Coordinates of C-alpha atoms in Angstrom, one line a residue:
Chain A
M258 CA -140.2 -119.9 -31.4
N259 CA -140.2 -117.4 -28.5
I260 CA -137.6 -118.0 -25.9
R261 CA -137.7 -115.7 -23.1
Y262 CA -135.0 -114.7 -20.7
P263 CA -134.9 -117.3 -18.1
N264 CA -138.6 -117.0 -16.1
G265 CA -139.7 -113.9 -18.6
K266 CA -137.8 -111.4 -16.5
K267 CA -136.6 -108.7 -17.8
Y268 CA -132.8 -108.3 -18.7
T269 CA -131.0 -105.9 -16.3
A270 CA -127.7 -105.0 -16.8
P271 CA -125.2 -106.5 -14.6
Q272 CA -121.8 -105.9 -16.6
I273 CA -120.6 -101.9 -15.8
N274 CA -120.2 -101.2 -12.4
H275 CA -121.9 -98.6 -12.1
K276 CA -122.0 -97.8 -8.5
E277 CA -124.4 -94.9 -6.8
P278 CA -123.0 -93.1 -4.0
S279 CA -125.4 -94.4 -1.8
Q280 CA -124.3 -97.9 -2.7
I281 CA -120.9 -97.5 -2.2
E282 CA -121.6 -96.3 1.8
Y283 CA -123.3 -98.8 2.3
G284 CA -120.7 -101.8 1.2
K285 CA -122.2 -105.3 0.5
R286 CA -126.0 -104.2 0.8
G287 CA -127.7 -103.9 -2.9
M288 CA -125.3 -106.4 -4.4
S289 CA -126.6 -109.0 -6.5
L290 CA -125.7 -112.5 -6.1
E291 CA -124.0 -112.2 -9.6
E292 CA -122.1 -109.3 -8.5
D293 CA -121.1 -110.7 -5.3
L294 CA -119.6 -113.8 -7.1
N295 CA -118.4 -112.2 -10.0
A296 CA -116.0 -110.2 -7.3
T297 CA -115.3 -113.5 -5.3
N298 CA -114.3 -115.1 -8.4
E299 CA -112.0 -112.0 -9.3
Y300 CA -110.6 -112.5 -6.0
Y301 CA -110.0 -116.2 -5.9
R302 CA -108.5 -115.5 -9.5
Q303 CA -106.0 -112.6 -8.5
A304 CA -105.0 -114.8 -5.7
G305 CA -104.2 -117.8 -7.4
I306 CA -106.7 -119.5 -5.9
A307 CA -108.7 -121.4 -8.3
V308 CA -110.2 -119.8 -12.2
I309 CA -113.7 -119.9 -12.4
H310 CA -115.4 -117.7 -14.5
K311 CA -119.3 -117.0 -15.0
K312 CA -119.8 -117.5 -18.6
P313 CA -121.5 -115.2 -21.0
T314 CA -125.5 -115.2 -21.9
P315 CA -126.1 -117.0 -24.5
I316 CA -127.1 -114.4 -27.6
Q317 CA -129.3 -115.8 -31.0
I318 CA -127.7 -113.2 -33.3
V319 CA -129.8 -111.7 -36.6
Q320 CA -128.3 -109.0 -37.7
V321 CA -125.3 -107.2 -37.7
D322 CA -124.5 -103.7 -39.3
Y323 CA -120.6 -102.5 -40.0
P324 CA -120.7 -99.1 -39.8
K325 CA -117.7 -98.0 -41.8
R326 CA -114.7 -96.8 -39.2
S327 CA -116.0 -98.5 -35.9
S328 CA -117.2 -101.5 -34.7
A329 CA -119.7 -104.0 -35.6
V330 CA -123.1 -103.3 -34.2
I331 CA -125.5 -106.0 -33.3
R332 CA -128.9 -104.5 -33.9
E333 CA -131.0 -107.5 -33.7
A334 CA -130.6 -110.5 -31.0
Y335 CA -132.5 -112.6 -28.7
F336 CA -131.7 -114.5 -25.4
R337 CA -131.5 -117.6 -25.9
Q338 CA -131.9 -120.8 -22.9
P339 CA -128.3 -121.9 -21.7
S340 CA -127.7 -125.4 -21.7
T341 CA -125.4 -125.4 -18.9
T342 CA -125.1 -124.1 -15.4
D343 CA -124.1 -120.5 -15.4
Y344 CA -119.9 -120.9 -13.5
N345 CA -117.5 -123.0 -14.4
G346 CA -113.9 -123.4 -14.0
V347 CA -110.9 -125.4 -12.2
Y348 CA -109.5 -125.8 -8.6
K349 CA -107.0 -127.7 -7.5
G350 CA -106.9 -130.0 -10.6
R351 CA -110.7 -130.6 -10.5
Y352 CA -113.6 -129.2 -12.2
I353 CA -115.9 -127.0 -10.9
D354 CA -119.6 -126.5 -12.0
F355 CA -122.3 -124.6 -10.6
E356 CA -125.6 -122.6 -10.7
A357 CA -126.4 -119.6 -8.7
K358 CA -129.8 -118.3 -8.2
E359 CA -132.0 -115.4 -5.7
T360 CA -135.3 -116.4 -4.3
K361 CA -137.2 -113.7 -3.1
N362 CA -139.6 -116.7 -1.2
N363 CA -138.9 -117.0 2.6
T364 CA -138.8 -120.0 3.5
S365 CA -138.4 -121.9 0.6
F366 CA -136.4 -122.8 -2.7
P367 CA -138.8 -123.2 -5.5
L368 CA -137.4 -125.6 -8.0
K369 CA -139.0 -123.8 -10.9
N370 CA -135.8 -121.7 -11.1
V371 CA -133.7 -124.5 -12.1
H372 CA -134.4 -125.9 -15.9
E373 CA -134.4 -129.7 -16.8
H374 CA -131.4 -128.9 -19.3
Q375 CA -129.5 -127.5 -16.5
I376 CA -130.2 -130.6 -14.1
E377 CA -129.5 -133.0 -17.7
H378 CA -126.5 -131.0 -17.4
I379 CA -125.2 -131.5 -13.4
K380 CA -126.2 -135.2 -14.4
A381 CA -123.8 -135.6 -17.0
V382 CA -120.9 -133.5 -14.7
I383 CA -121.5 -135.8 -11.8
K384 CA -121.0 -139.2 -14.0
Q385 CA -117.2 -137.5 -15.4
Q386 CA -116.5 -136.7 -11.3
G387 CA -116.9 -133.0 -11.6
I388 CA -117.7 -131.2 -8.6
T389 CA -121.2 -129.8 -9.0
F390 CA -123.7 -127.7 -6.7
I391 CA -126.0 -125.1 -7.2
I392 CA -125.5 -121.7 -4.3
I393 CA -129.2 -120.3 -3.3
R394 CA -129.6 -117.0 -1.9
F395 CA -132.8 -115.6 0.3
G396 CA -132.9 -112.4 -0.9
L397 CA -135.0 -111.1 2.1
T398 CA -132.7 -112.4 4.8
D399 CA -129.6 -112.7 2.7
E400 CA -128.8 -116.1 3.5
I401 CA -126.9 -118.3 1.4
F402 CA -126.7 -122.2 1.1
L403 CA -124.1 -124.0 -1.1
L404 CA -126.3 -128.1 -2.0
E405 CA -124.5 -130.2 -3.9
G406 CA -125.9 -131.3 -7.1
V407 CA -126.4 -135.0 -6.1
H408 CA -129.0 -133.1 -3.2
L409 CA -130.5 -131.3 -5.8
L410 CA -131.0 -134.1 -8.1
S411 CA -132.8 -136.0 -4.9
F412 CA -135.0 -132.8 -4.8
W413 CA -135.7 -132.3 -8.3
N414 CA -137.1 -136.3 -8.4
R415 CA -139.2 -136.1 -5.3
M416 CA -140.8 -133.0 -7.6
V417 CA -140.9 -135.5 -10.8
D418 CA -142.4 -138.0 -8.7
G419 CA -145.4 -136.0 -7.4
G420 CA -143.7 -134.5 -4.3
R421 CA -143.2 -130.9 -3.1
K422 CA -141.9 -128.2 -5.7
S423 CA -139.4 -126.7 -3.9
I424 CA -136.7 -127.1 -1.3
S425 CA -137.7 -126.1 2.3
K426 CA -135.4 -123.7 4.2
E427 CA -135.0 -126.8 6.6
E428 CA -133.8 -129.1 4.3
L429 CA -131.3 -126.9 2.9
T430 CA -130.1 -126.2 6.7
E431 CA -130.0 -129.8 7.0
V432 CA -128.3 -131.2 3.7
G433 CA -126.8 -128.1 2.3
Y434 CA -123.9 -125.9 3.9
S435 CA -124.7 -122.1 4.9
I436 CA -122.4 -119.9 4.0
S437 CA -121.8 -116.3 5.5
I438 CA -121.0 -113.9 3.7
G439 CA -117.6 -111.8 4.0
F440 CA -115.5 -109.0 2.8
Q441 CA -112.9 -110.8 0.7
P442 CA -114.1 -113.1 -1.0
R443 CA -117.1 -111.6 -0.5
I444 CA -118.8 -115.8 -1.0
D445 CA -116.4 -118.1 -0.1
Y446 CA -117.5 -121.3 -1.5
L447 CA -114.4 -123.0 -2.2
K448 CA -113.9 -123.3 1.8
I449 CA -117.1 -125.8 1.9
I450 CA -116.0 -127.6 -1.8
D451 CA -112.5 -128.5 0.3
R452 CA -113.9 -129.5 3.1
L453 CA -116.5 -131.9 1.1
Y454 CA -113.8 -133.0 -1.5
L455 CA -110.2 -132.1 -1.3
S456 CA -109.2 -132.6 2.7
Chain B
M47 CA -132.6 -113.4 -54.0
N48 CA -132.8 -110.3 -51.7
I49 CA -136.0 -110.6 -49.9
R50 CA -136.9 -106.8 -49.0
Y51 CA -138.7 -106.6 -45.8
P52 CA -141.5 -103.7 -45.6
N53 CA -139.0 -101.7 -42.5
G54 CA -136.7 -101.6 -46.0
K55 CA -134.3 -103.7 -44.0
K56 CA -132.7 -106.4 -45.8
Y57 CA -133.3 -110.0 -44.1
T58 CA -130.2 -111.9 -43.0
A59 CA -131.0 -115.6 -42.0
P60 CA -130.2 -116.6 -38.3
Q61 CA -127.4 -118.7 -38.2
I62 CA -129.7 -121.9 -38.4
N63 CA -127.7 -124.8 -39.6
H64 CA -129.3 -124.9 -43.3
K65 CA -127.1 -127.7 -45.7
E66 CA -127.2 -127.6 -49.3
P67 CA -127.2 -131.1 -50.7
S68 CA -123.9 -130.7 -52.2
Q69 CA -122.5 -129.6 -48.6
I70 CA -124.0 -133.0 -47.1
E71 CA -123.1 -134.6 -50.1
Y72 CA -119.2 -133.9 -49.6
G73 CA -119.7 -134.7 -46.1
K74 CA -117.0 -133.0 -43.9
R75 CA -115.7 -130.4 -46.7
G76 CA -116.7 -126.6 -46.2
M77 CA -117.3 -126.8 -42.6
S78 CA -115.2 -124.7 -40.1
L79 CA -113.4 -125.9 -37.2
E80 CA -115.8 -124.7 -34.5
E81 CA -118.7 -126.3 -36.3
D82 CA -116.5 -129.4 -36.6
L83 CA -115.3 -129.7 -32.7
N84 CA -119.0 -128.7 -31.9
A85 CA -120.3 -131.4 -33.7
T86 CA -117.3 -133.8 -31.7
N87 CA -118.4 -132.1 -28.4
E88 CA -121.4 -133.1 -28.8
Y89 CA -120.8 -137.2 -29.9
Y90 CA -119.2 -136.9 -26.8
R91 CA -121.3 -135.5 -24.8
Q92 CA -124.4 -138.1 -26.2
A93 CA -122.0 -140.8 -25.6
G94 CA -121.4 -140.0 -22.1
I95 CA -117.5 -139.5 -22.7
A96 CA -117.1 -136.1 -21.9
V97 CA -118.6 -132.8 -21.1
I98 CA -117.3 -129.9 -22.9
H99 CA -119.0 -127.0 -24.4
K100 CA -118.1 -123.8 -26.6
K101 CA -118.7 -120.7 -24.4
P102 CA -121.2 -118.5 -26.1
T103 CA -119.6 -114.9 -27.4
P104 CA -119.1 -112.6 -25.0
I105 CA -121.4 -109.3 -26.1
Q106 CA -121.9 -105.9 -24.2
I107 CA -125.6 -105.3 -24.7
V108 CA -126.8 -101.2 -24.8
Q109 CA -130.3 -101.5 -25.5
V110 CA -132.9 -104.1 -25.2
D111 CA -136.8 -103.7 -26.5
Y112 CA -139.6 -105.5 -24.7
P113 CA -142.5 -105.8 -27.2
K114 CA -145.7 -106.8 -25.9
R115 CA -146.5 -110.7 -26.4
S116 CA -143.3 -111.6 -27.7
S117 CA -139.6 -112.1 -26.5
A118 CA -137.0 -109.1 -25.4
V119 CA -135.4 -108.2 -28.7
I120 CA -131.7 -106.6 -28.3
R121 CA -131.6 -103.5 -30.3
E122 CA -127.9 -102.6 -29.7
A123 CA -125.1 -104.7 -28.5
Y124 CA -121.5 -104.8 -29.7
F125 CA -119.2 -108.1 -29.5
R126 CA -116.6 -108.1 -26.7
Q127 CA -113.0 -109.7 -26.1
P128 CA -113.7 -113.3 -24.7
S129 CA -110.8 -112.9 -21.2
T130 CA -110.8 -117.0 -21.3
T131 CA -109.9 -119.8 -24.1
D132 CA -113.2 -120.7 -25.9
Y133 CA -113.5 -124.8 -24.9
N134 CA -114.1 -125.8 -21.5
G135 CA -115.6 -128.6 -19.4
V136 CA -115.0 -132.2 -17.8
Y137 CA -113.2 -135.6 -18.9
K138 CA -112.8 -138.4 -16.4
G139 CA -112.5 -135.6 -13.5
R140 CA -110.2 -133.3 -15.2
Y141 CA -110.7 -129.9 -16.2
I142 CA -110.0 -129.7 -19.7
D143 CA -109.5 -126.2 -21.2
F144 CA -108.8 -125.1 -25.1
E145 CA -108.4 -122.4 -27.8
A146 CA -109.1 -123.4 -31.3
K147 CA -107.7 -121.7 -34.6
E148 CA -107.8 -121.8 -38.0
T149 CA -105.2 -120.1 -40.6
K150 CA -105.3 -119.5 -44.0
N151 CA -101.0 -119.7 -43.7
N152 CA -99.6 -122.6 -45.1
T153 CA -96.8 -122.8 -43.4
S154 CA -97.0 -121.6 -40.1
F155 CA -99.3 -120.6 -37.3
P156 CA -98.7 -116.5 -36.3
L157 CA -99.3 -116.1 -32.8
K158 CA -101.5 -112.7 -33.3
N159 CA -104.5 -115.2 -33.3
V160 CA -104.0 -115.5 -29.8
H161 CA -105.0 -112.5 -27.0
E162 CA -102.5 -111.9 -24.4
H163 CA -105.8 -112.5 -21.9
Q164 CA -105.9 -115.7 -23.0
I165 CA -102.1 -116.7 -22.8
E166 CA -102.8 -115.4 -18.8
H167 CA -105.6 -117.5 -19.0
I168 CA -103.6 -120.5 -19.8
K169 CA -101.2 -120.0 -17.6
A170 CA -103.6 -119.9 -14.3
V171 CA -104.9 -122.9 -15.8
I172 CA -101.9 -124.9 -15.8
K173 CA -100.9 -123.6 -12.0
Q174 CA -104.4 -125.0 -10.9
Q175 CA -103.4 -128.2 -12.7
G176 CA -106.1 -128.0 -15.5
I177 CA -105.7 -129.6 -18.9
T178 CA -104.9 -127.2 -21.2
F179 CA -104.1 -126.9 -25.2
I180 CA -104.9 -125.3 -28.3
I181 CA -106.3 -127.2 -31.5
I182 CA -104.9 -125.7 -34.5
R183 CA -106.3 -126.1 -38.4
F184 CA -104.7 -125.0 -41.5
G185 CA -107.3 -124.3 -43.6
L186 CA -106.0 -125.0 -47.0
T187 CA -104.5 -128.5 -46.5
D188 CA -107.2 -129.5 -43.8
E189 CA -104.2 -130.4 -41.5
I190 CA -105.1 -130.0 -37.4
F191 CA -102.8 -130.0 -34.8
L192 CA -102.9 -130.2 -31.0
L193 CA -100.4 -128.2 -29.1
E194 CA -100.5 -128.2 -25.6
G195 CA -100.5 -124.8 -23.1
V196 CA -97.1 -125.2 -21.8
H197 CA -95.7 -125.9 -25.6
L198 CA -97.8 -122.3 -26.5
L199 CA -96.6 -120.6 -23.8
S200 CA -92.5 -121.5 -24.9
F201 CA -93.4 -120.2 -28.3
W202 CA -95.0 -117.2 -26.8
N203 CA -92.3 -116.3 -24.9
R204 CA -90.1 -116.8 -27.6
M205 CA -91.9 -114.1 -29.3
V206 CA -91.6 -111.9 -26.8
D207 CA -88.1 -112.2 -26.4
G208 CA -87.9 -110.5 -29.8
G209 CA -88.1 -114.5 -31.6
R210 CA -90.1 -115.4 -34.7
K211 CA -93.5 -114.4 -34.0
S212 CA -95.1 -117.3 -35.1
I213 CA -94.9 -121.4 -35.0
S214 CA -93.8 -123.5 -37.8
K215 CA -95.5 -126.5 -39.3
E216 CA -92.3 -128.3 -38.3
E217 CA -92.5 -127.2 -35.0
L218 CA -96.0 -127.8 -34.8
T219 CA -95.5 -131.7 -36.0
E220 CA -92.4 -131.8 -33.7
V221 CA -93.7 -130.8 -30.2
G222 CA -97.5 -130.9 -31.1
Y223 CA -99.9 -133.6 -32.6
S224 CA -101.7 -134.2 -35.6
I225 CA -105.5 -135.2 -35.4
S226 CA -106.8 -136.9 -38.5
I227 CA -110.5 -136.0 -39.4
G228 CA -112.7 -138.7 -38.8
F229 CA -116.7 -139.0 -39.1
Q230 CA -117.7 -139.7 -35.9
P231 CA -116.1 -138.1 -33.5
R232 CA -115.0 -135.8 -36.8
I233 CA -111.9 -134.4 -34.4
D234 CA -111.1 -136.8 -31.7
Y235 CA -109.1 -134.8 -29.4
L236 CA -109.6 -136.6 -26.8
K237 CA -107.7 -139.9 -27.7
I238 CA -104.6 -137.8 -27.9
I239 CA -105.6 -135.8 -24.2
D240 CA -105.9 -139.8 -23.0
R241 CA -102.4 -140.8 -23.8
L242 CA -100.5 -137.7 -22.6
Y243 CA -102.6 -137.2 -19.3
L244 CA -104.8 -140.2 -18.4
S245 CA -102.9 -143.6 -19.6

């Protein structure tokens, strides 16, 4: 079985916060959507606003070595396809669940970035009255949109029915919500969730 | 049988669920708490009752190989300490969050099985009105208890204040809830959550 990491893309280690001096100077520039969301969630947790985490990447472990006097070393393992969305947690008693995706496309978000099992997961979460959405960043222009799960499902169904395989930026502007990048938190998506579900 | 591959390495089978006939015959015997809970959550999801998953084990990846025409292979990685509990999800709109622990101890549950950052996580989830608990299995007698997070915190604080470093089975019987093992679902913990929070 050949499982390829999302879109067959190479793994780039995001975890360790190694900043080049130039990156520090430019502040928010050069940060990935994942880094920005991790910083946002860290801020939410520290401030006692919400408890939302990114799930670890699922790994299929095949071989582990146990060297004497030191910790176990994984020597053979493979990336597995995640069966859920990447982020979840709790905010004011409500279950929060979302996926985050970046695209280099300038005019639309290609739906091939979303996997069918994630669509199934979103459907199941909606059925359980959870709050579900996707955060999309257009990398070239640094525009960020939040799109509710129910709308994502509509666009997905349009594709399944033979329609277009992407969501245009106009459509995102119409049914989604634009998020401007701030300092702290960087991507204040809960402000939109407040407006939509909790006020 | 020890099969040695050309590279001289011992082959260790991947973690696929291979059941010996004897295990199938005995049904639930020999299953770990994690396997039972995964089967339970799978049942909940299939039946449309709840969407609850175990989080993947967090791994620190150090080196990845990209062989031609096949998928990326992780060649050096280490297990990391989880910063949250293991299971979370949504049930009837409520956020569910729990940890599962087995002990070989017969009379009490040693609190060293729980990490301080998990305690901090449980506190934060309670503050966000999430439903949080721990499921404890006594391996020798196959007794299973559900203990709400707020009680776990009390026992933890007793230890921090210099008191006993474990929760006795009597205490678990008193403030916790015994779960009998069933066929489907095997560990029907949501029945208790229903009674406590949703009825």
